[in-house]
Amino acid sequence: MTPLLEVCDLNISFPHATGPLSVPVDDVSFTVSAGELVALVGESGCGKTLTGLALPRLLPRGAEIGPQSAIRFAGTDLTRLPDRAMRSYRGRRIAMVFQDPMTSLNPVMRVGRQIAEAIEAHQSVSRAETRARVLSLLGEVGIADPGQRIDAYPHELSGGMRQRVLIAMALAAEPDLLIADEPTTALDVTVQAQILELLDRLRAARGMAVLLITHDLGIVAGRADRVLVMYAGRLAESAPTTTLFRTPAHPYTQGLFASLPRLDHEARRLTPISGTVPRPDQWPAGCRFHPRCPVAIARCAEQRPPFALVGPDQRAACWVAQGVTE
Amino acid sequence: MRSGARTGLVILVGLATVAVIGPWFAPDHDIQGNLLTGTLQLPSAAHWLGTDALARDIFARLAYGARVSLTVAGLAVAVATVIGVWVGLTASAPSRVLAGVAERAINLGLAMPRVIVLLVLLAGTGQIATGWLGLVLGLTGWPAIARLVRGEALRLREAAFVAASQALGASSGRVLWREILPGTLPALLVAATLGVADAVLLEAGLSFIGVGVRPPTPSWGNMIYEARDHLMDAPWLLLAPCVALVLTTAAATLLGESLRRSLLPESR
Amino acid sequence: MTGWLIRRTADAALTALVAVVLLVILVHLLPGDPLAPILRDRGADPATAAALAARWGTNRTILQSLAALFTGVIHGDLGLSLSAQRPVLDVLADHLGPTLLLGSLTLLIDFTVGLALGVWTALHADLATARWVSALSVVGYTVPSFVVGTVLVWLFAVKLGWLPSGSIADPLLSSSAGTWAILADHLRHLVLPLAALVIATIAVPLRQQRSAVFEVAAQPWVLAARARGVAPARIAWRHCWRPALTPIVTLLGLWLPLLVAGAVFVEVVFNWPGMGLLLAQATIDRDVPVVVAGGALLIVTVQAGSLLADVLYHVVDPRQRPT
């Protein structure tokens, strides 16, 4: 069965920016199947948000997708579509939930109206019917007393409620793929769990695929079907969640796990990954992780490792993981 | 220094120089030449910018006018700043009574329409001293400065470094003097520079309608007024003071806006 | 909301009151007798002088003046103008019309063309023309209005002779000349003063709107709206312009006094018979009743404008609505 979303060699650059050419997303390839929850994990600055924005073609001004890249959604290559045609995809087939619920909502517009916009942009529905649908959406995302909240302004709602409103907006036109960019980062821990629960429930109920972009490995466990790890603009590893957590192949992923505190082991010292994340204009040659890698060999500094299979369903861009010894 | 600020500063310094030195080697701004043959002359070697309807040297008048305008503007800004800072800081004081009184004063000051008050205070026959003109402009201009200072001071009171200073035991007077007042200086500097442009414009306008600097003392404003009668036969009479006025205000505005961009990054 | 509104209005009224009192005090403190020139001309003796002073009210104390003003407002009698020898109320009424005309047209153009240009220059910021438009507006703002006016007069009235150099109408045009001719004449006289005022003021709403659109277009909610598939036109209006409206609206309120005050300098340049010209002339002539009445009117208008700006600000931005 063909996957719902196929990203092939996604390359995003800023060709007109001053200074040396910056390619913040470099040859990223992955797939998402219908109903799957795929997590895209990485530190800030690794390019995961840009990757997410590229899918509905909402990249900032000045960004360009490379000519060799392809984003195939249900068969159609989105990179070849004019913007007018893309509009029919946005919201209706691919929807996006953003990080900061306060600034992602228009402060002078009632939340009900903003949700209704998502519906009205794609279908001609009567006002009454739209309102009914918005009310049911608000209920579906777990907002108590939707009748009162529908006419509220964003500043009158709490952070958690605002994020639920954003989710309701994203779901309004019944998309096939939901991209959630750090949906819980701006919220307290207790609310985080509720929102993630909600996303999971909605996914199951609607058969919707979800691409969850986050820097927090912790929220991924027990929810995601597959995990993609990104580092410095490239994919480092991809695997089903359980495999990744049990046997991470890439030294970066291993380092991430080693630096996480755990409740099930005896207390031990945390081992952070040595060094710091390099800036895009200072990315090392060869494998970008090699200066910080505890098991780097000579070839790592010279040649870029391919994103190859290292297990039945696991890929890693690492010479060592692929069994190369020199 | 940014190019805008540099240009503005250069022009202003040049004008100040002309204002100070000019009348010294072109001293006959009020001497009327030969009224039969010497009026409305085109620029020549003897008269760099020509002569006006009363055969007076335009360049000399322009230079003297520069002195008048810059003096008035400088005095106006100085007076407005001194009063404005004092009232503005009082309006930000922790004491509710004191702050309340100062705030009411500022609101009242802002409620008085500046042009009317100026007209009332300045209209009348005879000459008025440039000092009085500058003083009056300053006395009507302090509320805007006070409002600005009050806003900045209130903002600074909330700042962490003020709390730190108080936690270390500094008296409120010391906090005011050492922390808050210096903190208002960037905004004040911008306001003062723009205030100079404003004052020059206001003085010129008042002189234009006959209420500011009166003839025969030259001011760019009244020179423009006098030029109106000769638009047909001597348009250069209009040109010289217009250019001088525009140049001065543009320079001060450029400098002020440049300062604002560099000193106040989150400017509103 | 109503509680706040009442308090705010009371505050404005009180401020206006105190300001008017201050104005009267100020006028009284000035030296010089307004009747002096008239008395000199007539060579009057002290008895006549005293009688005239009583008639024209120039010998009142501050309190008497204030009382006269307030009872006058209630009864609709603001005294007599010394220069015009007519009721002050009539003089004010005569001059209010031309100022209202000029002021309202200026505001209209500023807040339609100015705002539209502001949005356009922001949305097309990379075009050279956009930068020129913005720069030119600043030039218009920096150059003093009476200079702009005088230059316009020189260019269009004196050099080219296309338009009249002043006044509101041609005094030689007979009133039986037909409505079209009269209208055309009024329009011809309106063009230059209007142009001068617009040139001098359009920069403010233009640049305010421009920077507001810049700020707003970068906001995340615009991206979120695009992500929902909302059409660009609707995004431009509901998600860009509408949130940026707040500062513009306050500007409108604060400029309302322009309708009444008149732009003094432009009116003098064009001999436009409005409030500005009246007040300038009245202060020079020491026509105290007119100065006081006109000044009081202006004070009240300024307060009303500020109140309006405050109310509009709270209405337009739901975040600011006082509970």
JSON list of C-alpha atoms in Angstrom, two decimals, chain C residues 116-180:
[
{"chain": "C", "resi": 116, "resn": "ALA", "atom": "CA", "xyz": [-4.34, 52.56, 1.58]},
{"chain": "C", "resi": 117, "resn": "LEU", "atom": "CA", "xyz": [-0.87, 53.76, 0.59]},
{"chain": "C", "resi": 118, "resn": "GLY", "atom": "CA", "xyz": [0.43, 52.61, 3.94]},
{"chain": "C", "resi": 119, "resn": "VAL", "atom": "CA", "xyz": [-0.87, 49.09, 3.37]},
{"chain": "C", "resi": 120, "resn": "TRP", "atom": "CA", "xyz": [0.33, 49.06, -0.22]},
{"chain": "C", "resi": 121, "resn": "THR", "atom": "CA", "xyz": [3.87, 50.21, 0.62]},
{"chain": "C", "resi": 122, "resn": "ALA", "atom": "CA", "xyz": [4.07, 47.58, 3.35]},
{"chain": "C", "resi": 123, "resn": "LEU", "atom": "CA", "xyz": [2.84, 44.71, 1.20]},
{"chain": "C", "resi": 124, "resn": "HIS", "atom": "CA", "xyz": [5.12, 45.70, -1.70]},
{"chain": "C", "resi": 125, "resn": "ALA", "atom": "CA", "xyz": [8.09, 46.75, 0.40]},
{"chain": "C", "resi": 126, "resn": "ASP", "atom": "CA", "xyz": [10.57, 45.43, -2.12]},
{"chain": "C", "resi": 127, "resn": "LEU", "atom": "CA", "xyz": [9.43, 47.77, -4.89]},
{"chain": "C", "resi": 128, "resn": "ALA", "atom": "CA", "xyz": [11.44, 50.96, -5.40]},
{"chain": "C", "resi": 129, "resn": "THR", "atom": "CA", "xyz": [8.24, 52.96, -5.89]},
{"chain": "C", "resi": 130, "resn": "ALA", "atom": "CA", "xyz": [7.08, 51.92, -2.44]},
{"chain": "C", "resi": 131, "resn": "ARG", "atom": "CA", "xyz": [10.22, 53.27, -0.85]},
{"chain": "C", "resi": 132, "resn": "TRP", "atom": "CA", "xyz": [9.88, 56.53, -2.77]},
{"chain": "C", "resi": 133, "resn": "VAL", "atom": "CA", "xyz": [6.30, 56.99, -1.68]},
{"chain": "C", "resi": 134, "resn": "SER", "atom": "CA", "xyz": [7.24, 56.49, 1.93]},
{"chain": "C", "resi": 135, "resn": "ALA", "atom": "CA", "xyz": [10.24, 58.82, 1.68]},
{"chain": "C", "resi": 136, "resn": "LEU", "atom": "CA", "xyz": [8.22, 61.53, -0.07]},
{"chain": "C", "resi": 137, "resn": "SER", "atom": "CA", "xyz": [5.59, 61.44, 2.62]},
{"chain": "C", "resi": 138, "resn": "VAL", "atom": "CA", "xyz": [8.26, 62.09, 5.22]},
{"chain": "C", "resi": 139, "resn": "VAL", "atom": "CA", "xyz": [9.54, 65.03, 3.19]},
{"chain": "C", "resi": 140, "resn": "GLY", "atom": "CA", "xyz": [6.02, 66.45, 3.12]},
{"chain": "C", "resi": 141, "resn": "TYR", "atom": "CA", "xyz": [5.82, 66.07, 6.86]},
{"chain": "C", "resi": 142, "resn": "THR", "atom": "CA", "xyz": [9.18, 67.66, 7.63]},
{"chain": "C", "resi": 143, "resn": "VAL", "atom": "CA", "xyz": [8.71, 70.71, 5.46]},
{"chain": "C", "resi": 144, "resn": "PRO", "atom": "CA", "xyz": [6.57, 73.17, 7.41]},
{"chain": "C", "resi": 145, "resn": "SER", "atom": "CA", "xyz": [3.01, 73.53, 6.17]},
{"chain": "C", "resi": 146, "resn": "PHE", "atom": "CA", "xyz": [3.28, 77.24, 5.52]},
{"chain": "C", "resi": 147, "resn": "VAL", "atom": "CA", "xyz": [6.36, 76.65, 3.36]},
{"chain": "C", "resi": 148, "resn": "VAL", "atom": "CA", "xyz": [4.50, 74.00, 1.37]},
{"chain": "C", "resi": 149, "resn": "GLY", "atom": "CA", "xyz": [1.58, 76.38, 1.07]},
{"chain": "C", "resi": 150, "resn": "THR", "atom": "CA", "xyz": [3.68, 79.33, -0.03]},
{"chain": "C", "resi": 151, "resn": "VAL", "atom": "CA", "xyz": [5.54, 77.22, -2.58]},
{"chain": "C", "resi": 152, "resn": "LEU", "atom": "CA", "xyz": [2.24, 75.90, -3.92]},
{"chain": "C", "resi": 153, "resn": "VAL", "atom": "CA", "xyz": [0.95, 79.45, -4.22]},
{"chain": "C", "resi": 154, "resn": "TRP", "atom": "CA", "xyz": [4.11, 80.49, -6.05]},
{"chain": "C", "resi": 155, "resn": "LEU", "atom": "CA", "xyz": [3.97, 77.55, -8.42]},
{"chain": "C", "resi": 156, "resn": "PHE", "atom": "CA", "xyz": [0.29, 77.23, -9.22]},
{"chain": "C", "resi": 157, "resn": "ALA", "atom": "CA", "xyz": [-1.05, 80.70, -8.63]},
{"chain": "C", "resi": 158, "resn": "VAL", "atom": "CA", "xyz": [1.76, 83.04, -9.53]},
{"chain": "C", "resi": 159, "resn": "LYS", "atom": "CA", "xyz": [3.85, 81.16, -12.08]},
{"chain": "C", "resi": 160, "resn": "LEU", "atom": "CA", "xyz": [1.23, 79.07, -13.79]},
{"chain": "C", "resi": 161, "resn": "GLY", "atom": "CA", "xyz": [-1.84, 81.04, -12.89]},
{"chain": "C", "resi": 162, "resn": "TRP", "atom": "CA", "xyz": [-3.98, 77.93, -12.82]},
{"chain": "C", "resi": 163, "resn": "LEU", "atom": "CA", "xyz": [-5.44, 78.38, -9.37]},
{"chain": "C", "resi": 164, "resn": "PRO", "atom": "CA", "xyz": [-6.30, 81.31, -7.12]},
{"chain": "C", "resi": 165, "resn": "SER", "atom": "CA", "xyz": [-3.83, 82.30, -4.47]},
{"chain": "C", "resi": 166, "resn": "GLY", "atom": "CA", "xyz": [-6.13, 82.60, -1.53]},
{"chain": "C", "resi": 167, "resn": "SER", "atom": "CA", "xyz": [-9.55, 83.11, 0.00]},
{"chain": "C", "resi": 168, "resn": "ILE", "atom": "CA", "xyz": [-12.44, 80.72, -0.06]},
{"chain": "C", "resi": 169, "resn": "ALA", "atom": "CA", "xyz": [-14.24, 82.25, -3.02]},
{"chain": "C", "resi": 170, "resn": "ASP", "atom": "CA", "xyz": [-13.94, 84.88, -5.67]},
{"chain": "C", "resi": 171, "resn": "PRO", "atom": "CA", "xyz": [-15.46, 88.05, -4.28]},
{"chain": "C", "resi": 172, "resn": "LEU", "atom": "CA", "xyz": [-16.18, 89.32, -7.76]},
{"chain": "C", "resi": 173, "resn": "LEU", "atom": "CA", "xyz": [-18.27, 86.35, -8.76]},
{"chain": "C", "resi": 174, "resn": "SER", "atom": "CA", "xyz": [-21.86, 87.43, -8.55]},
{"chain": "C", "resi": 175, "resn": "SER", "atom": "CA", "xyz": [-24.24, 85.28, -6.57]},
{"chain": "C", "resi": 176, "resn": "SER", "atom": "CA", "xyz": [-26.50, 84.90, -9.58]},
{"chain": "C", "resi": 177, "resn": "ALA", "atom": "CA", "xyz": [-23.80, 83.17, -11.58]},
{"chain": "C", "resi": 178, "resn": "GLY", "atom": "CA", "xyz": [-25.42, 79.79, -11.28]},
{"chain": "C", "resi": 179, "resn": "THR", "atom": "CA", "xyz": [-24.74, 76.92, -8.90]},
{"chain": "C", "resi": 180, "resn": "TRP", "atom": "CA", "xyz": [-22.22, 75.16, -11.14]}
]
